Amino acid sequence: MSRNTVDKALSMLRSLPRVALNNIRDNPGSKMTQKRGRAQHGGDKHGAGNKGSGQRQNYMRLGYETGNWPFYLRFGYEPYYKGHHLRRQYPPLTLFQLQMMIDTNRVDISKPIDLVSICNTGLFRLFPDQHQFGFNLTEEGADIFQAKINIEVQWASELVISTIERAGGVITTAYYDQHSLQCMINSKKFFERGVPIPKRMIPPKDAIEYYTDPSKRGYLADPEKISHERLVLAQKYGYELPVIEKDSSYEMFLERKDPRQIFYGLHPGWVVNLKDKVILKPQDEELLQYYNS
Amino acid sequence: MLSLLPKLRNCSCYLRQCSTNTDLFIEPRVLQYPPKYQKPRQVWLENLDTIDEKKLGILELHPDVFATNPRIDIIHQNVRWQNLYKFVSFAHTKVRSEVRGGGRKPWPQKGLGRARHGSIRSPLFRGGGVIHGPRSPTPHFYMLPFYTRVLGLTSTLSVKLAQDDLHVVTDLEIPTDEPQFLEELVKTRNWGPSVLFVNDVDVMPRNITVATDVVKHFNLMPVYGLNVYSMLKHDTLVLTRTVVDIIESKILMHLHRNDTYSVMGKYKVDQKELESKSSEIISFELPQFCNFDMDNSSVFEEFNAEKVFEMVLEDLQDVEIGNGDGDTDNNSTAMVATKNKIILQVASSMLTQLIRIVLK
């Protein structure tokens, strides 16, 4: 609503009668009128038409063609979408949106950015129960991306990796299982439950290749191979790799999560008590062994 | 005549007796989040301790709260919701099975030359059952979307400010407890006739409580009870300076919060949470904003001061007995101070409990 319209409306109100309970009304046409026919229309069809399946609501099943050999059975079977309901989904997060969130102070770049901080902005939601396994950082906005960040996403393309690294940042791709994601999408709610932080599971068979690949910056890949791949990518895209070792926030760029860790600074097995503001750590040998392994 | 009226009302503004008092220095209001694209609105800060108006200074108001688009339709939706959510219709009609009698076939099916009937209580008969009639109890509860409620508040405040019906005063202290003073004041300042005074806490100053107790069209309300219906019901809205701060900060918080999923979701009656909250006996906290615009006006308007103090005194006696001091006449100032403290605590806890009951 433009400012002019508001000012005009408000100045108009000054010479109009006082707005009170007796002269307010809804916009005309915003209310639905009552549907049921009254009086002589009580015996009409109530919108269901005359005779047939429309009136009786007994529609044919989907695909049935009243005795014809149905269309969906006429031709051979090509399972393009086989198992689509079981595949992992990675909802997109664009570099443009990320840059926007950084510019509007929605995320803090002085700390490592992960799924928790993206969810905490309140702009993105993740539904792990619908097979969403994290964010896919996509290429839109790669031409304007400027920020130096240490980011951890669940999927990233080559161009995205090169964009982050060209700007002087670090990117990791990491896998989280559904239970871990449930803790991360609303961390406050999880801590309020008062249960210990679970340990993160290793990726399933079909994902292990991606997350051990240094060219994908997988979190299980060898760090030395990753630094080699950084150079390779810089040469491929033709930019000079910024030296992060000389950066003032080099310590922050080095921060990574343990493959079993879910939250930065918190280990699996710990219980965060928000009410008393204390962290309870397990003492039992058996528990320690379980969470360490 | 109708077209003349508003102009007359405007003219009356110029006739107001006003004197600016330059002796007093009023701390200017600093907007916590200054608007980027709109100029702040301005309002006079007035006094309430004399009949004639003294303008003490100019305060700045945030345009996102006090100069938004005056959406009359959203104001209407808010008022409709406030009337309906607590309304249960007890209109009731009987269907043919509930009307007394009519179990017997009135006359044989065939042979009489009359129309066939099975019961004298069929809806075709006089005195028979009613088809599709109202059935009791019919609740009309529904929840207005959260941001429609917020927009209702900003729209109403903007309308009130634009029509010169919003006044800001330093506090609600008046020199006497006689209602004539307040009536005279309202008359000379061209307020009202009906005025809603809004305070930041729900324990109001004594004089204004007593003075407004008799006059039915002067009402007091704490800021957390402020709502669209009451603002429209009263012609003039009088806020204290602290109230302006509270309203502005709360509404701006809700307009810019990022966890909107929780408030915009489907309305749920959280029984567990309500139970656990009502178990705390003395705890004074302002209710959440979702109650902020609910109509608590009925509670506060019908709540007369004498009753409150009677109830408080009863509670206080209990407290004293519980302490086991046995010292009934406590004249020392310390004792008075503690007594006042207890009064405040008990009164506030009672009010919060009342609100909870109403909310339930």
Short mmCIF file of C-alpha atoms in Angstrom, two decimals, chain A residues 33-253:
data_model
loop_
_atom_site.label_atom_id
_atom_site.label_comp_id
_atom_site.label_asym_id
_atom_site.label_seq_id
_atom_site.Cartn_x
_atom_site.Cartn_y
_atom_site.Cartn_z
CA THR A 33 -24.54 -16.08 1.02
CA GLN A 34 -26.33 -19.04 2.52
CA LYS A 35 -26.57 -21.91 0.08
CA ARG A 36 -29.58 -23.91 1.25
CA GLY A 37 -32.70 -23.14 -0.77
CA ARG A 38 -35.57 -21.81 1.26
CA ALA A 39 -39.35 -22.18 0.81
CA GLN A 40 -40.29 -23.47 -2.66
CA HIS A 41 -36.58 -24.03 -3.47
CA GLY A 42 -36.11 -26.47 -0.61
CA GLY A 43 -36.81 -29.38 -2.95
CA ASP A 44 -34.32 -28.36 -5.65
CA LYS A 45 -31.16 -30.22 -6.56
CA HIS A 46 -28.77 -28.37 -4.17
CA GLY A 47 -26.16 -27.92 -6.87
CA ALA A 48 -25.82 -31.61 -7.70
CA GLY A 49 -27.48 -31.48 -11.13
CA ASN A 50 -30.02 -33.86 -12.60
CA LYS A 51 -29.64 -37.65 -12.58
CA GLY A 52 -26.49 -39.76 -13.02
CA SER A 53 -23.23 -40.05 -11.17
CA GLY A 54 -23.08 -36.30 -10.55
CA GLN A 55 -26.24 -36.47 -8.50
CA ARG A 56 -25.48 -39.76 -6.78
CA GLN A 57 -21.79 -38.98 -6.22
CA ASN A 58 -20.84 -42.45 -7.45
CA TYR A 59 -18.14 -41.46 -9.87
CA MET A 60 -16.21 -44.09 -11.81
CA ARG A 61 -12.81 -44.99 -10.49
CA LEU A 62 -9.91 -43.02 -11.91
CA GLY A 63 -8.77 -44.30 -15.30
CA TYR A 64 -11.86 -46.41 -16.00
CA GLU A 65 -13.24 -45.75 -19.46
CA THR A 66 -16.65 -47.49 -19.37
CA GLY A 67 -15.56 -50.74 -20.93
CA ASN A 68 -12.72 -49.52 -23.21
CA TRP A 69 -9.25 -50.95 -22.71
CA PRO A 70 -8.04 -48.08 -20.52
CA PHE A 71 -5.43 -45.65 -21.68
CA TYR A 72 -3.12 -46.40 -18.81
CA LEU A 73 -3.01 -50.09 -19.75
CA ARG A 74 -2.72 -49.67 -23.51
CA PHE A 75 1.05 -49.15 -23.61
CA GLY A 76 4.13 -50.61 -22.01
CA TYR A 77 5.42 -49.68 -18.57
CA GLU A 78 8.36 -47.35 -18.05
CA PRO A 79 9.12 -46.82 -14.35
CA TYR A 80 10.51 -43.29 -14.43
CA TYR A 81 9.27 -42.53 -10.96
CA LYS A 82 9.91 -45.87 -9.32
CA GLY A 83 10.59 -45.40 -5.65
CA HIS A 84 10.09 -41.63 -5.85
CA HIS A 85 8.33 -41.67 -2.50
CA LEU A 86 11.40 -43.13 -0.84
CA ARG A 87 14.06 -40.94 -2.40
CA ARG A 88 15.79 -38.28 -0.37
CA GLN A 89 14.63 -34.74 -1.07
CA TYR A 90 16.72 -31.63 -0.61
CA PRO A 91 14.54 -28.48 -0.72
CA PRO A 92 16.36 -25.61 -2.45
CA LEU A 93 18.02 -22.66 -0.77
CA THR A 94 19.49 -20.25 -3.28
CA LEU A 95 22.72 -18.32 -2.92
CA PHE A 96 20.62 -15.21 -3.50
CA GLN A 97 18.43 -15.99 -0.50
CA LEU A 98 21.50 -16.76 1.58
CA GLN A 99 23.07 -13.43 0.64
CA MET A 100 19.80 -11.69 1.45
CA MET A 101 19.64 -13.34 4.88
CA ILE A 102 23.23 -12.30 5.57
CA ASP A 103 22.53 -8.71 4.49
CA THR A 104 19.44 -8.48 6.68
CA ASN A 105 21.24 -9.94 9.70
CA ARG A 106 19.13 -13.06 9.75
CA VAL A 107 22.22 -15.24 9.98
CA ASP A 108 25.45 -14.50 11.76
CA ILE A 109 28.49 -15.02 9.57
CA SER A 110 30.92 -14.72 12.44
CA LYS A 111 29.88 -18.26 13.33
CA PRO A 112 29.61 -21.35 11.17
CA ILE A 113 26.28 -21.55 9.36
CA ASP A 114 24.47 -24.88 9.43
CA LEU A 115 20.98 -26.23 9.12
CA VAL A 116 20.10 -25.07 12.63
CA SER A 117 20.91 -21.43 11.90
CA ILE A 118 19.02 -21.57 8.59
CA CYS A 119 15.94 -22.99 10.31
CA ASN A 120 16.25 -20.45 13.11
CA THR A 121 15.76 -17.59 10.67
CA GLY A 122 12.12 -18.61 10.57
CA LEU A 123 12.02 -18.28 6.79
CA PHE A 124 12.72 -21.89 5.90
CA ARG A 125 11.03 -25.00 7.13
CA LEU A 126 12.07 -28.58 6.78
CA PHE A 127 9.87 -31.64 7.06
CA PRO A 128 12.10 -34.67 7.72
CA ASP A 129 9.06 -36.92 7.92
CA GLN A 130 8.36 -36.09 4.28
CA HIS A 131 11.80 -37.40 3.31
CA GLN A 132 13.42 -33.98 3.28
CA PHE A 133 17.02 -34.48 4.33
CA GLY A 134 18.29 -30.91 4.41
CA PHE A 135 18.96 -28.01 2.10
CA ASN A 136 20.29 -27.99 -1.41
CA LEU A 137 22.25 -24.79 -1.95
CA THR A 138 21.42 -23.81 -5.52
CA GLU A 139 23.13 -21.58 -8.04
CA GLU A 140 20.71 -18.67 -8.37
CA GLY A 141 22.51 -15.54 -7.25
CA ALA A 142 26.00 -16.99 -7.77
CA ASP A 143 26.94 -13.81 -9.67
CA ILE A 144 26.26 -11.51 -6.73
CA PHE A 145 27.37 -13.68 -3.83
CA GLN A 146 30.00 -11.90 -1.74
CA ALA A 147 30.04 -13.18 1.82
CA LYS A 148 32.90 -15.03 3.46
CA ILE A 149 31.23 -17.87 5.29
CA ASN A 150 31.76 -21.29 6.76
CA ILE A 151 28.62 -23.09 5.66
CA GLU A 152 27.41 -26.64 5.96
CA VAL A 153 24.61 -27.76 3.66
CA GLN A 154 23.38 -31.16 2.59
CA TRP A 155 23.76 -30.82 -1.16
CA ALA A 156 25.66 -28.39 -3.37
CA SER A 157 26.60 -28.21 -7.02
CA GLU A 158 30.07 -27.52 -8.36
CA LEU A 159 29.28 -23.92 -9.26
CA VAL A 160 27.96 -23.24 -5.77
CA ILE A 161 31.09 -24.71 -4.20
CA SER A 162 33.28 -22.58 -6.45
CA THR A 163 31.23 -19.45 -5.67
CA ILE A 164 31.60 -19.89 -1.93
CA GLU A 165 35.29 -20.63 -2.19
CA ARG A 166 35.95 -17.80 -4.62
CA ALA A 167 34.43 -15.38 -2.07
CA GLY A 168 36.90 -16.70 0.50
CA GLY A 169 34.62 -19.07 2.37
CA VAL A 170 34.42 -22.74 3.17
CA ILE A 171 31.65 -25.19 2.34
CA THR A 172 30.95 -28.70 3.60
CA THR A 173 28.22 -31.10 2.62
CA ALA A 174 26.99 -33.21 5.49
CA TYR A 175 24.40 -35.89 5.99
CA TYR A 176 21.90 -35.95 8.84
CA ASP A 177 19.51 -38.77 9.51
CA GLN A 178 15.84 -38.07 10.16
CA HIS A 179 16.11 -38.26 13.95
CA SER A 180 18.93 -35.73 14.00
CA LEU A 181 17.00 -33.47 11.66
CA GLN A 182 13.98 -33.59 13.94
CA CYS A 183 16.18 -32.22 16.73
CA MET A 184 17.61 -29.51 14.50
CA ILE A 185 14.53 -28.05 12.84
CA ASN A 186 13.28 -26.65 16.14
CA SER A 187 16.17 -26.89 18.56
CA LYS A 188 14.43 -25.00 21.37
CA LYS A 189 11.52 -27.40 21.30
CA PHE A 190 13.94 -30.31 21.30
CA PHE A 191 15.88 -29.02 24.32
CA GLU A 192 12.63 -28.45 26.18
CA ARG A 193 11.86 -32.13 25.85
CA GLY A 194 14.79 -32.83 28.16
CA VAL A 195 16.13 -35.86 26.31
CA PRO A 196 19.80 -36.43 25.53
CA ILE A 197 21.08 -35.26 22.17
CA PRO A 198 21.20 -38.34 19.95
CA LYS A 199 24.26 -39.34 18.00
CA ARG A 200 24.20 -38.71 14.30
CA MET A 201 24.00 -41.78 12.10
CA ILE A 202 26.34 -42.46 9.21
CA PRO A 203 24.89 -41.99 5.72
CA PRO A 204 23.06 -44.88 4.04
CA LYS A 205 24.79 -46.97 1.36
CA ASP A 206 23.63 -44.91 -1.60
CA ALA A 207 24.71 -41.61 0.00
CA ILE A 208 28.10 -42.64 1.30
CA GLU A 209 29.76 -42.07 -2.05
CA TYR A 210 28.60 -38.45 -2.18
CA TYR A 211 29.59 -37.60 1.37
CA THR A 212 33.07 -39.15 1.11
CA ASP A 213 33.80 -37.36 -2.16
CA PRO A 214 36.33 -34.49 -1.72
CA SER A 215 35.11 -32.80 -4.91
CA LYS A 216 31.65 -32.57 -3.36
CA ARG A 217 33.28 -31.33 -0.11
CA GLY A 218 31.78 -34.27 1.74
CA TYR A 219 32.19 -34.26 5.51
CA LEU A 220 33.67 -37.76 5.49
CA ALA A 221 36.30 -36.95 2.87
CA ASP A 222 40.02 -36.63 3.60
CA PRO A 223 40.78 -32.94 4.48
CA GLU A 224 44.01 -32.99 2.50
CA LYS A 225 42.22 -34.19 -0.60
CA ILE A 226 39.65 -31.45 -0.08
CA SER A 227 42.33 -28.74 -0.06
CA HIS A 228 43.70 -30.24 -3.25
CA GLU A 229 40.24 -30.20 -4.81
CA ARG A 230 39.87 -26.55 -3.83
CA LEU A 231 42.88 -25.74 -5.96
CA VAL A 232 41.63 -27.90 -8.81
CA LEU A 233 38.27 -26.14 -8.81
CA ALA A 234 39.94 -22.71 -8.69
CA GLN A 235 41.95 -23.59 -11.78
CA LYS A 236 38.92 -25.02 -13.55
CA TYR A 237 36.84 -21.87 -12.98
CA GLY A 238 39.82 -19.56 -13.38
CA TYR A 239 40.05 -17.66 -10.13
CA GLU A 240 42.74 -17.25 -7.57
CA LEU A 241 41.93 -19.09 -4.38
CA PRO A 242 41.88 -16.65 -1.43
CA VAL A 243 44.28 -17.65 1.30
CA ILE A 244 42.05 -18.38 4.26
CA GLU A 245 45.02 -19.09 6.50
CA LYS A 246 45.74 -15.36 6.66
CA ASP A 247 42.13 -14.46 7.39
CA SER A 248 41.32 -13.02 10.81
CA SER A 249 38.54 -15.54 11.28
CA TYR A 250 40.66 -18.51 10.25
CA GLU A 251 39.78 -20.33 13.49
CA MET A 252 36.10 -20.08 12.58
CA PHE A 253 36.72 -21.39 9.08
#
